[in-house]
Coordinates of C-alpha atoms in Angstrom, one line a residue:
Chain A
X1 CA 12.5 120.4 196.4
X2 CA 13.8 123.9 197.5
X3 CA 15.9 126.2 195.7
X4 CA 19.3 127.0 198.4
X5 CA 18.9 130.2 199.7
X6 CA 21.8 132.0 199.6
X7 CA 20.8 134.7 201.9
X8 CA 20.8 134.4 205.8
X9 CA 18.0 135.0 207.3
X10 CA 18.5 138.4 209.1
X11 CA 18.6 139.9 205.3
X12 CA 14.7 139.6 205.1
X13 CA 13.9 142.0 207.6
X14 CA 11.8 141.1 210.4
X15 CA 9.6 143.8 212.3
X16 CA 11.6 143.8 215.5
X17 CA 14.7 143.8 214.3
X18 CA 14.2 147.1 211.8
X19 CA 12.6 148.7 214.6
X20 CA 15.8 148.3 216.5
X21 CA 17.8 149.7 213.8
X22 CA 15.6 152.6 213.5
X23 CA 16.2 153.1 217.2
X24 CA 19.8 153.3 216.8
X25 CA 19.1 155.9 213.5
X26 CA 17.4 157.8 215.9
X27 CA 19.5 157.9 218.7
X28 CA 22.1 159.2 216.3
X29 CA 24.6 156.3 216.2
X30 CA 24.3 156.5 212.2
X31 CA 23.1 159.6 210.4
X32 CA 20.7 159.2 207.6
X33 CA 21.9 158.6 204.5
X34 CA 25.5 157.1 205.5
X35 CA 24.8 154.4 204.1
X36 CA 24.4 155.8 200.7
X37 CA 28.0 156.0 199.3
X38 CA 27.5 156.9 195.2
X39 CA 26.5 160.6 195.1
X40 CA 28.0 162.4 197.6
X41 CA 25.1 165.2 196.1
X42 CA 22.3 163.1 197.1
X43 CA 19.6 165.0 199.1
X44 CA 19.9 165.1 202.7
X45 CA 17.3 163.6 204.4
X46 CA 16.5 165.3 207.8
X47 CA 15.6 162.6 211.1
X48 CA 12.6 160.9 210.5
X49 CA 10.4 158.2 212.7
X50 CA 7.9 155.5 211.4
X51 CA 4.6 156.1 211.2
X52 CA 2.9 152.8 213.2
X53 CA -0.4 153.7 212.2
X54 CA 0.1 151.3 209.0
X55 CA -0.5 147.6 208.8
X56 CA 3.3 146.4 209.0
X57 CA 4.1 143.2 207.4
X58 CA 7.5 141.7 206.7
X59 CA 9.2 143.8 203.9
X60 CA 10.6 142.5 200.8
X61 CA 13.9 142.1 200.8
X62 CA 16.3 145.1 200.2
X63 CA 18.0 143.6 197.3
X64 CA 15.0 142.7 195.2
X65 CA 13.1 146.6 196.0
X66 CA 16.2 147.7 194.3
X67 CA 16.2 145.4 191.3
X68 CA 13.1 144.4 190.0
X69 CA 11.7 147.7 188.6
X70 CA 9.5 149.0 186.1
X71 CA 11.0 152.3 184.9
X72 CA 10.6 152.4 181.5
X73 CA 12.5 155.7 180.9
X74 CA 15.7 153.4 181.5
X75 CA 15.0 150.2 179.4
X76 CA 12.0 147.4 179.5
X77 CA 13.5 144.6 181.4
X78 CA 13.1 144.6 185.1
X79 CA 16.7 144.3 185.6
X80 CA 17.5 147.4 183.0
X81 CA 16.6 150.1 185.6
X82 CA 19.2 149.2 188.5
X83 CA 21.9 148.9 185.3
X84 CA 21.0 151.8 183.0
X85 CA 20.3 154.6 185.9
X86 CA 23.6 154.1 187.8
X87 CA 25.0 157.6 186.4
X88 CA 21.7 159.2 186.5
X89 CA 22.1 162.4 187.5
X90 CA 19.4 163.8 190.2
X91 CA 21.8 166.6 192.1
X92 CA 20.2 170.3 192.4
X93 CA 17.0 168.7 191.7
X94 CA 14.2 171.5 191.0
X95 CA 10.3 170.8 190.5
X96 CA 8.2 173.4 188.8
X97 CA 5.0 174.2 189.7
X98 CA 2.5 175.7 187.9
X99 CA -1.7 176.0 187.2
X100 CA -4.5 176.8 190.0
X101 CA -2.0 177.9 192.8
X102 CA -0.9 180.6 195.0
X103 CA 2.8 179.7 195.0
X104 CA 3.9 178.7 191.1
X105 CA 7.2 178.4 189.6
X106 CA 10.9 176.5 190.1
X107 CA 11.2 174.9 193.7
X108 CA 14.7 173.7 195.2
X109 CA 13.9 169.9 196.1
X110 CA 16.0 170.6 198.9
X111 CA 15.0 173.1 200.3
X112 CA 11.4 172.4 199.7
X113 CA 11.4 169.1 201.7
X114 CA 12.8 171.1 204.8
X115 CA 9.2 172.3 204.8
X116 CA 7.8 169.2 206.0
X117 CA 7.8 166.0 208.2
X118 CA 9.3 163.5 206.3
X119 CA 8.6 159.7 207.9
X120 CA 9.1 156.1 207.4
X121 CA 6.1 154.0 206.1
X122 CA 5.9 150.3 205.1
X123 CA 3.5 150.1 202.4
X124 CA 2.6 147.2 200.3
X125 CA 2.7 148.1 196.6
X126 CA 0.7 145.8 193.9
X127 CA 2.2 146.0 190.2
X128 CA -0.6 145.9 187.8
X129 CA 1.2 142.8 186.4
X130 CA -0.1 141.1 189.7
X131 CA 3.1 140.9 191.5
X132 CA 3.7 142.4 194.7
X133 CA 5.9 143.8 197.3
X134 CA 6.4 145.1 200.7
X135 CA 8.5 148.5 200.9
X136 CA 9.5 150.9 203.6
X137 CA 9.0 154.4 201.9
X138 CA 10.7 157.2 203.5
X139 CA 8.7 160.5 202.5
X140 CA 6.2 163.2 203.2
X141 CA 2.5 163.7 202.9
X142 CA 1.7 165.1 199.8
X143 CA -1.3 166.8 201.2
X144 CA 1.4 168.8 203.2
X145 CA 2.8 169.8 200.0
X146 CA -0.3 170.7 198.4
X147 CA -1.5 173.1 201.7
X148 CA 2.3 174.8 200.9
X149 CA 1.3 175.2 197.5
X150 CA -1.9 176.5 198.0
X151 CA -4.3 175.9 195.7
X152 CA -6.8 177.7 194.5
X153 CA -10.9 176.2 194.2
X154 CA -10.2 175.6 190.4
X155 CA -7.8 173.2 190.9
X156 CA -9.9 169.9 191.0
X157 CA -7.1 167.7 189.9
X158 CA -3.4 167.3 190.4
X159 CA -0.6 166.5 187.5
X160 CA 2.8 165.1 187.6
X161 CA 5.1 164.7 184.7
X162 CA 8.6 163.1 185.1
X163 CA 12.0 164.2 183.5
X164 CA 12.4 164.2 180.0
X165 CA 16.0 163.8 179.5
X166 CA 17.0 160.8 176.6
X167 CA 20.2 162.1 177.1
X168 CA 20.3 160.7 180.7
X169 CA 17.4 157.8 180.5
X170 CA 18.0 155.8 177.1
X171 CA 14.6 154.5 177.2
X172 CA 13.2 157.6 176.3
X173 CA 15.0 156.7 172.9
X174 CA 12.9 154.4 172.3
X175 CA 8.3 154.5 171.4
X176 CA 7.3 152.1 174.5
X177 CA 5.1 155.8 176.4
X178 CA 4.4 159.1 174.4
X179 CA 7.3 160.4 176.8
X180 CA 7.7 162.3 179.6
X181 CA 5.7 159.7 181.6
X182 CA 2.4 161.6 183.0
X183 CA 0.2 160.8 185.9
X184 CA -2.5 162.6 187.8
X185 CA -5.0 162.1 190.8
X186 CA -8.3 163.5 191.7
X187 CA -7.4 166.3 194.3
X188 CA -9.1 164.7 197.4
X189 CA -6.8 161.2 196.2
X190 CA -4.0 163.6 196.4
X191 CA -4.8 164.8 199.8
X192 CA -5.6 161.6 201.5
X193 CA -3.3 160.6 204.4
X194 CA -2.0 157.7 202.8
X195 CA -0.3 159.4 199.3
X196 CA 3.3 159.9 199.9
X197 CA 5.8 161.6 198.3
X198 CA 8.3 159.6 198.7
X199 CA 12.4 160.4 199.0
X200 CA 13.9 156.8 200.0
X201 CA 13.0 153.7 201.1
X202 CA 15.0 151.0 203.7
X203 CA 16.4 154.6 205.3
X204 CA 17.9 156.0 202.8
X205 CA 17.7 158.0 199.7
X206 CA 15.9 156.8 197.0
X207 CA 18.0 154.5 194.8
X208 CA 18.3 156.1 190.9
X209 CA 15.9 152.7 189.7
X210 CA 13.1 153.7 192.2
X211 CA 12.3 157.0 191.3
X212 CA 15.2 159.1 192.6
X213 CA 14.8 162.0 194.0
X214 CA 11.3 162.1 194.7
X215 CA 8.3 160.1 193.4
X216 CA 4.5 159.4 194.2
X217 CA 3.4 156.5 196.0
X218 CA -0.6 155.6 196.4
X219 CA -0.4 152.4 197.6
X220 CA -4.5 151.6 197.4
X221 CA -3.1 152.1 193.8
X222 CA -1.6 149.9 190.9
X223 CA 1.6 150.8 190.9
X224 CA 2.1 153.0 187.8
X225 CA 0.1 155.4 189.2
X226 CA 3.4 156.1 191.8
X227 CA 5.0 158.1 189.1
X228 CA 9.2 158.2 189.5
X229 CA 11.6 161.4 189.3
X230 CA 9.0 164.3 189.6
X231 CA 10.2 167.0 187.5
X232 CA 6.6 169.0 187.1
X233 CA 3.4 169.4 189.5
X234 CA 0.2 171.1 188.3
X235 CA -2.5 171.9 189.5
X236 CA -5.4 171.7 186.8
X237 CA -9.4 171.8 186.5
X238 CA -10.0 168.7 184.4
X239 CA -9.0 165.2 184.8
X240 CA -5.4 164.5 183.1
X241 CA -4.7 162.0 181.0
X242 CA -2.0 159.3 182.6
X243 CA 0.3 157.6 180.2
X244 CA -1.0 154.2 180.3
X245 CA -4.8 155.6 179.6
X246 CA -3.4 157.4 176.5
X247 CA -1.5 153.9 175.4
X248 CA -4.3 151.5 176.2
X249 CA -7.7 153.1 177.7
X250 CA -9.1 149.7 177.8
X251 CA -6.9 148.3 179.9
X252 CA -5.6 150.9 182.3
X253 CA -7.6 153.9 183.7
X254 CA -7.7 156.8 185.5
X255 CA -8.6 155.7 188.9
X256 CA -6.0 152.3 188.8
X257 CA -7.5 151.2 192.2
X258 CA -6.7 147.9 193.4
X259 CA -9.5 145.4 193.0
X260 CA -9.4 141.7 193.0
X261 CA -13.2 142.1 191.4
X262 CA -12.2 144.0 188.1
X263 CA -9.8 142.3 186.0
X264 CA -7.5 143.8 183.6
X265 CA -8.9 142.9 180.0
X266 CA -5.9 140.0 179.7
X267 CA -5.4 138.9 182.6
X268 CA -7.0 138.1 186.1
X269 CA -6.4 140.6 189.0
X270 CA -7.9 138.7 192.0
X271 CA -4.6 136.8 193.2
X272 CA -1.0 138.7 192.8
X273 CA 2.9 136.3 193.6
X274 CA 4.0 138.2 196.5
X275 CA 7.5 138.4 196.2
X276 CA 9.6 138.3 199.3
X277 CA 12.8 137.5 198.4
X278 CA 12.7 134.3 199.8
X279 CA 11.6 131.6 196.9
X280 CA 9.7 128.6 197.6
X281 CA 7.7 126.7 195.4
X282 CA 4.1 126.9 197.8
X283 CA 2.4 129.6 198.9
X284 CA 3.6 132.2 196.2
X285 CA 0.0 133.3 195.5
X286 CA -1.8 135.3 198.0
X287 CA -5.2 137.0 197.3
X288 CA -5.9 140.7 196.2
X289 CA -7.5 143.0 198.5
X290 CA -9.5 145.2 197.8
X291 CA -7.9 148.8 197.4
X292 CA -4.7 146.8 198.6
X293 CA -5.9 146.1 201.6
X294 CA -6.5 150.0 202.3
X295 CA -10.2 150.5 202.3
X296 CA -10.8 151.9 205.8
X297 CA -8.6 155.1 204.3
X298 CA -10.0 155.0 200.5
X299 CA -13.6 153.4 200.2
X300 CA -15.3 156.9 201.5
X301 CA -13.6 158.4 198.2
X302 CA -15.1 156.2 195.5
X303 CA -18.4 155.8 196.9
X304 CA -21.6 155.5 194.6
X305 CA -19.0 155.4 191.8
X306 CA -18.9 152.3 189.1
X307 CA -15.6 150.9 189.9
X308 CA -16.0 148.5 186.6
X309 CA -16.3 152.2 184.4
X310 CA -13.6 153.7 186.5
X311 CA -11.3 151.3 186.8
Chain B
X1 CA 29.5 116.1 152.2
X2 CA 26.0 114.2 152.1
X3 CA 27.1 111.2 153.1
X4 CA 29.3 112.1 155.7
X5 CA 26.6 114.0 157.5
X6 CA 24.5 110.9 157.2
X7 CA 27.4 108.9 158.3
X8 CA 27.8 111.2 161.4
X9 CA 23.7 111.3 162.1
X10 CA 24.4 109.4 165.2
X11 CA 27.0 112.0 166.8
X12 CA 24.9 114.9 165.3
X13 CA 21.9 114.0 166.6
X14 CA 24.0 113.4 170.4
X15 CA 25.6 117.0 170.4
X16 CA 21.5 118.6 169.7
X17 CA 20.1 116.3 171.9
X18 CA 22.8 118.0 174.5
X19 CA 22.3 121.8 173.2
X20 CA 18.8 121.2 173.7
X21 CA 18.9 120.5 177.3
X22 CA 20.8 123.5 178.2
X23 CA 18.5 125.8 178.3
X24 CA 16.7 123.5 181.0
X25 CA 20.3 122.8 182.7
X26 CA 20.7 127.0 182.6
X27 CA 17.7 127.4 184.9
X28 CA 18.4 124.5 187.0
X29 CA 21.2 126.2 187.8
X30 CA 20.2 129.4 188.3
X31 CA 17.8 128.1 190.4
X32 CA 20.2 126.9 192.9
X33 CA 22.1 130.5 192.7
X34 CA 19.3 132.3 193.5
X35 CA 20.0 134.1 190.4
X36 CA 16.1 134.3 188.8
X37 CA 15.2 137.6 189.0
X38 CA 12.9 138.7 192.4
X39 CA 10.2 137.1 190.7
X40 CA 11.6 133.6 189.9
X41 CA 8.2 131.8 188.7
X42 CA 7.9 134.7 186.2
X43 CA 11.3 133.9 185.1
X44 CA 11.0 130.1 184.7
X45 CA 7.8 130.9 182.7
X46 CA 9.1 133.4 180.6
X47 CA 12.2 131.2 179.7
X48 CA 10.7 128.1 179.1
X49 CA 8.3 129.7 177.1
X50 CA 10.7 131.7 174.6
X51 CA 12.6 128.5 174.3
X52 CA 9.4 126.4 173.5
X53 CA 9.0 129.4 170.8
X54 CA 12.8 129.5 169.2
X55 CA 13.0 125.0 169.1
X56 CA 9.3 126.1 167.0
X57 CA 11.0 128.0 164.9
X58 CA 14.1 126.0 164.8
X59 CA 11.7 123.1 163.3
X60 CA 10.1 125.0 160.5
X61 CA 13.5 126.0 159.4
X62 CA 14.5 122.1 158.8
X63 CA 12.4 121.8 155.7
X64 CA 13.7 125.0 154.2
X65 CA 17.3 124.2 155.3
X66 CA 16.8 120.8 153.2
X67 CA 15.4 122.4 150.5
X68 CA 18.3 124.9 150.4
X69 CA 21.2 123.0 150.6
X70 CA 19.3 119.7 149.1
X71 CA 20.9 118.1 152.5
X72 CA 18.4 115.2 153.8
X73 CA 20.3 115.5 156.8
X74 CA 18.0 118.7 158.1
X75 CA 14.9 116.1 157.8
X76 CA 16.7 113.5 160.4
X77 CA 17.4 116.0 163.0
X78 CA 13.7 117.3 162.4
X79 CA 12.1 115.2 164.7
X80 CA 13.9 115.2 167.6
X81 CA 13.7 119.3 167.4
X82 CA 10.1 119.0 167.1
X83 CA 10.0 116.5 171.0
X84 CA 12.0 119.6 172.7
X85 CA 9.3 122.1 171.7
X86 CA 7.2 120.2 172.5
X87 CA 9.0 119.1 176.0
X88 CA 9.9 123.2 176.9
X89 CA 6.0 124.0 175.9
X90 CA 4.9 121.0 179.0
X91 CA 8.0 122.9 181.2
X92 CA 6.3 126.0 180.4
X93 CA 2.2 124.8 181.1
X94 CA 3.3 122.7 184.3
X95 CA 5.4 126.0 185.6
X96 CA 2.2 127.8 185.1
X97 CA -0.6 124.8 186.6
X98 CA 2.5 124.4 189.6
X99 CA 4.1 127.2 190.5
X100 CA 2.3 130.0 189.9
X101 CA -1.3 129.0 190.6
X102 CA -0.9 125.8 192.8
X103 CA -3.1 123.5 190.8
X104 CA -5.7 126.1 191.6
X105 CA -8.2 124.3 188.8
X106 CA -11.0 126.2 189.0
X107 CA -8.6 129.1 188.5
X108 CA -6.9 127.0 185.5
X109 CA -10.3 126.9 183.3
X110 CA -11.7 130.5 184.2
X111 CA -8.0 131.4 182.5
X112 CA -8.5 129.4 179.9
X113 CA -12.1 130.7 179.0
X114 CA -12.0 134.6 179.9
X115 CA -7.9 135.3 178.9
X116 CA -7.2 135.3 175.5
X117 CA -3.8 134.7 175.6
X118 CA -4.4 131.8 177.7
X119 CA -6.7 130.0 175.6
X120 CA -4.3 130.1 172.7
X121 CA -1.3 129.2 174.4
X122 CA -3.2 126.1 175.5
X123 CA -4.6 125.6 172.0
X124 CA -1.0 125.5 171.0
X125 CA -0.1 122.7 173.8
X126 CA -3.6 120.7 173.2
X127 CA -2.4 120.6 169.1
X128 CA 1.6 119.5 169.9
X129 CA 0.1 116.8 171.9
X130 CA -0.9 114.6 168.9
X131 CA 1.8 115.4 167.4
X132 CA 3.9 114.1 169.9
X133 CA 2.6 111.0 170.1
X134 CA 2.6 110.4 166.7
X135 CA 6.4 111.1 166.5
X136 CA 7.8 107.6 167.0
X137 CA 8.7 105.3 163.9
X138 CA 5.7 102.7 163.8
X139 CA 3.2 105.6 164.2
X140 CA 4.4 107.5 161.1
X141 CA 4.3 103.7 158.9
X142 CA 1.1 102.9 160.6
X143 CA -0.7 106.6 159.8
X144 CA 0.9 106.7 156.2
X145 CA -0.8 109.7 154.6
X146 CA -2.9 111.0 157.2
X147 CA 0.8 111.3 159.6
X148 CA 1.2 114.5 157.3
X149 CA -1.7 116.3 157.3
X150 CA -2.1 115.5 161.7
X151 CA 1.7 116.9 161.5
X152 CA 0.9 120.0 159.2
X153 CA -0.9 121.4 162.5
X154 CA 2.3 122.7 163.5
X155 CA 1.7 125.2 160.9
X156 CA -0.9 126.8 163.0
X157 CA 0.9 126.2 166.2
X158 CA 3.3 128.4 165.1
X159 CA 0.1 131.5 164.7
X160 CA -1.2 130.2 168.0
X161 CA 2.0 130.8 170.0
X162 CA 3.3 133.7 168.2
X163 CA -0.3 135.6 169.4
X164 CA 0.4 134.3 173.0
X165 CA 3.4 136.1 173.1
X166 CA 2.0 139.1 171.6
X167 CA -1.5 139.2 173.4
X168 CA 0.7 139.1 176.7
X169 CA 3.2 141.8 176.5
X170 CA 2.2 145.2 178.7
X171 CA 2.9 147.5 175.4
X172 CA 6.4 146.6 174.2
X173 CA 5.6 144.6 170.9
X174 CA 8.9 144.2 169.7
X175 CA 10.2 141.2 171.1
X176 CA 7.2 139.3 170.0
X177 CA 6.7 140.9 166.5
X178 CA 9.6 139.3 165.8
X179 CA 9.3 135.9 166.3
X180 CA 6.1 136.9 164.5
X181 CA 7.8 138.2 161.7
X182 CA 10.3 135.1 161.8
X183 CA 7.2 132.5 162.3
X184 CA 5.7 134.0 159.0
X185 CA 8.6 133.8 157.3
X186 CA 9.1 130.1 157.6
X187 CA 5.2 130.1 157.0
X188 CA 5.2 132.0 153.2
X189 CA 9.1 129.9 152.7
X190 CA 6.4 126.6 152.1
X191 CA 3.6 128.6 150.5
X192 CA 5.7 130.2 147.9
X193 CA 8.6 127.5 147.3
X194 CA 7.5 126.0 143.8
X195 CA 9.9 122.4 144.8
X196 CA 8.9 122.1 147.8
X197 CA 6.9 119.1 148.4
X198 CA 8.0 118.0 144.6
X199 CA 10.3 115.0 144.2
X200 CA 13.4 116.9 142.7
X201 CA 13.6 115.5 139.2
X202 CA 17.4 114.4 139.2
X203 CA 18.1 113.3 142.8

């Protein structure tokens, strides 16, 4: 027994067929971001290429990136974010900086991307509620950001906060997280190759229920460590506090890495359902790996640490 | 009134027996429109589980429906209420041993020992089971007295699922807490209800 799928086939992307498309963004045929039609405001994303240095596997569909979220800020469900962030409003987009740097204060998110390289990158990302999915990020390295801000040596540790707005996210109405959601990394986490900060995904801008206009992604990382709609960066001497460690510090940490080994207090992390977008009933479970599958780029980081303590 | 509910048992107990397959029918059909969320098997567990929960509920709140009204007719509908819970709870455990971990068994008891909310979900199941097979006619003539107290189990049932629910949220309590608060309800209804259990004195 199989559920129809009412899909074709040429929705779930395949590898050769993207990259064909991409070649046709970048000769030009179709500018970035015509695709988008709702805010005619939305950031303008300037050419970018994929970065083939990352495993590439078979992304999740479009449809399913876009409407199975966890984004708290507009409602619980999974299916509340795509609904309740439709008139969210991320035009003229500022981030302020502040703590151990040289350049502090209000930045234009537009022109502040124009400072860097901003590329395509198809990253899995594992849900601490052991699902999983396969996205193509559009975005910068955040290490690139970081050298523009330049910090000073006191600054061991980076902060992000997002919006606080209950006007505009109705979630933030309600007690679920000690609002405005807060996450941090470790500076050398935040300077690895791998963490992105991400401006779209499937080449164009991000969509309101990912994170619009600009959000972290650490894919070695569960993902609520990839913290949506950036409104404040610092950079700090002591390890912040992320909202999930303030709500439950036995079940989520700091670190958040990805590790079949160390399961969360309730349930077990070492297999996640991959979803795909295509439903059968076999083969939904695959096995975790460790750091996502991104060790060659992370392990250095954590070594001689307790990965049980620092979970 | 009385007697024409009883008179009608047959076509009341037909238009349940129909209500309570819908859920079921609702997800079948979803199924086939692809219309289960991204994560499908999370949605199939997570429906046949709150509607294993609400036909619970719906079962404690016979007896203090009879009591209420003094309508025997609650009673009659009682057990077949009491089959569906059971029958969305199996739904829900074979979703779980099928579709989400493959009959992965060794998997299946390391849940059961080292997940909380695992174990007492399938304390829950392991205490309906009884239950259910105790529900037909002869059994309840054959077991006499004891048919009670084995059936008064659902009583902690009730506590069992109502912590599953709870113990597997991420942080948002309320959905649970109030089937919780509903469970208990129905709970202090029997614990507090001087007739109940009493032969009313003037029938």
């Amino acid at each position: 027994m199989k559920f129809k799928n009412t899909h074709k086939d040429f929705q779930v992307t395949d590898e050769s067929v993207y990259r064909q498309r991409r070649q046709l963004l970048k000769a030009g045929l179709i500018g970035a971001g015509s695709l988008l039609a709702p805010s005619a405001m939305a950031l303008t994303l300037p050419a970018h290429k994929r970065n083939d240095k990352f495993s590439i596997e078979k992304t999740t569909l479009e449809k399913d990136v876009t409407t199975y979220n966890n984004f708290y800020e507009f409602g619980l469900g999974k299916d509340d974010p795509a609904e309740n962030a439709k008139n969210f409003n991320t035009d003229d987009w500022s981030i302020e900086v502040s703590g151990h740097c040289n350049k502090t204060g209000t930045f234009d998110l537009e022109k502040l991307i124009k400072n860097f390289t901003i590329e395509e990158r198809i990253y899995r990302m594992r849900c601490v509620e052991a699902w999983s999915m396969v996205i193509p990020w559009l975005g910068f390295k955040l290490a690139d950001l970081i050298k523009y801000l330049e910090p000073t040596s006191n600054a061991k540790y980076v902060y992000f906060e997002t919006l606080y707005d209950p006007k505009q996210m109705p979630g933030q109405n309600g007690r679920a997280i000690p609002w405005p959601y807060r996450e941090g990394l470790r500076m050398d986490e935040a300077m690895n190759e791998l963490t992105l900060m991400a401006v779209g995904l499937f080449g164009k801008n991000m969509p309101n229920q990912n994170g619009a206009p600009i959000r972290l992604v650490t894919p070695w990382k569960y993902g609520f460590k990839g913290i949506k709609s950036i409104k404040k960066i610092a950079f700090v001497d002591k390890q912040p506090v992320n909202s999930w460690q303030a709500i439950a510090p036995n079940e989520y940490g700091f670190y958040a890495n990805v590790n079949p080994e160390v399961d969360h207090p309730r349930w077990s992390q070492a297999t996640e359902r991959r979803i795909t977008g295509e439903f059968s009933f076999f083969r939904n479970r695959i096995d975790t790996q460790i750091y996502n599958g991104y060790a060659e780029y992370v392990a250095s980081m954590y070594q001689g640490m307790d990965l049980r303590k620092n979970f | 009134m009385k007697d024409f509910l009883m008179r009608k048992l047959f076509w009341l107990k037909a238009v349940l027996f129909v209500l309570c397959l819908l859920p079921l029918a609702i997800i079948v059909w979803d199924g086939f429109q692809n219309n289960l969320t991204a994560d499908p098997i999370e949605e199939i567990l997570h429906r046949t589980g709150i509607w294993a929960l609400r036909l619970l509920l719906l079962t404690l709140l016979m007896t203090p429906l009879k009591v209420m009204t003094k309508l025997a007719v609650f009673i009659r509908l009682r057990r077949m209420l009491g089959l569906f819970t059971f029958f969305y709870a199996t739904l829900h455990l074979t979703t779980y041993l099928w579709l989400d971990i493959q009959f992965n068994w060794s998997q299946f008891f390391e849940d059961i020992i080292k997940r909380p909310y695992i174990t007492v979900g399938m304390a829950a199941w392991l205490l309906m089971l009884p239950m259910a097979i105790t529900s037909n006619k002869r059994m309840v003539r054959r077991l006499g007295k004891s048919w009670k107290r084995l059936h008064r189990v659902i009583y902690l049932v009730i506590l069992l699922a109502c912590l599953h629910f709870i113990w597997l949220v991420k942080s948002d309590l309320n959905e649970p807490l109030i089937y919780t608060v509903i469970g208990l309800s129905l709970l202090f209804f029997r614990l507090f209800n001087y007739s109940y259990g009493k032969k009313p004195r003037n029938p």
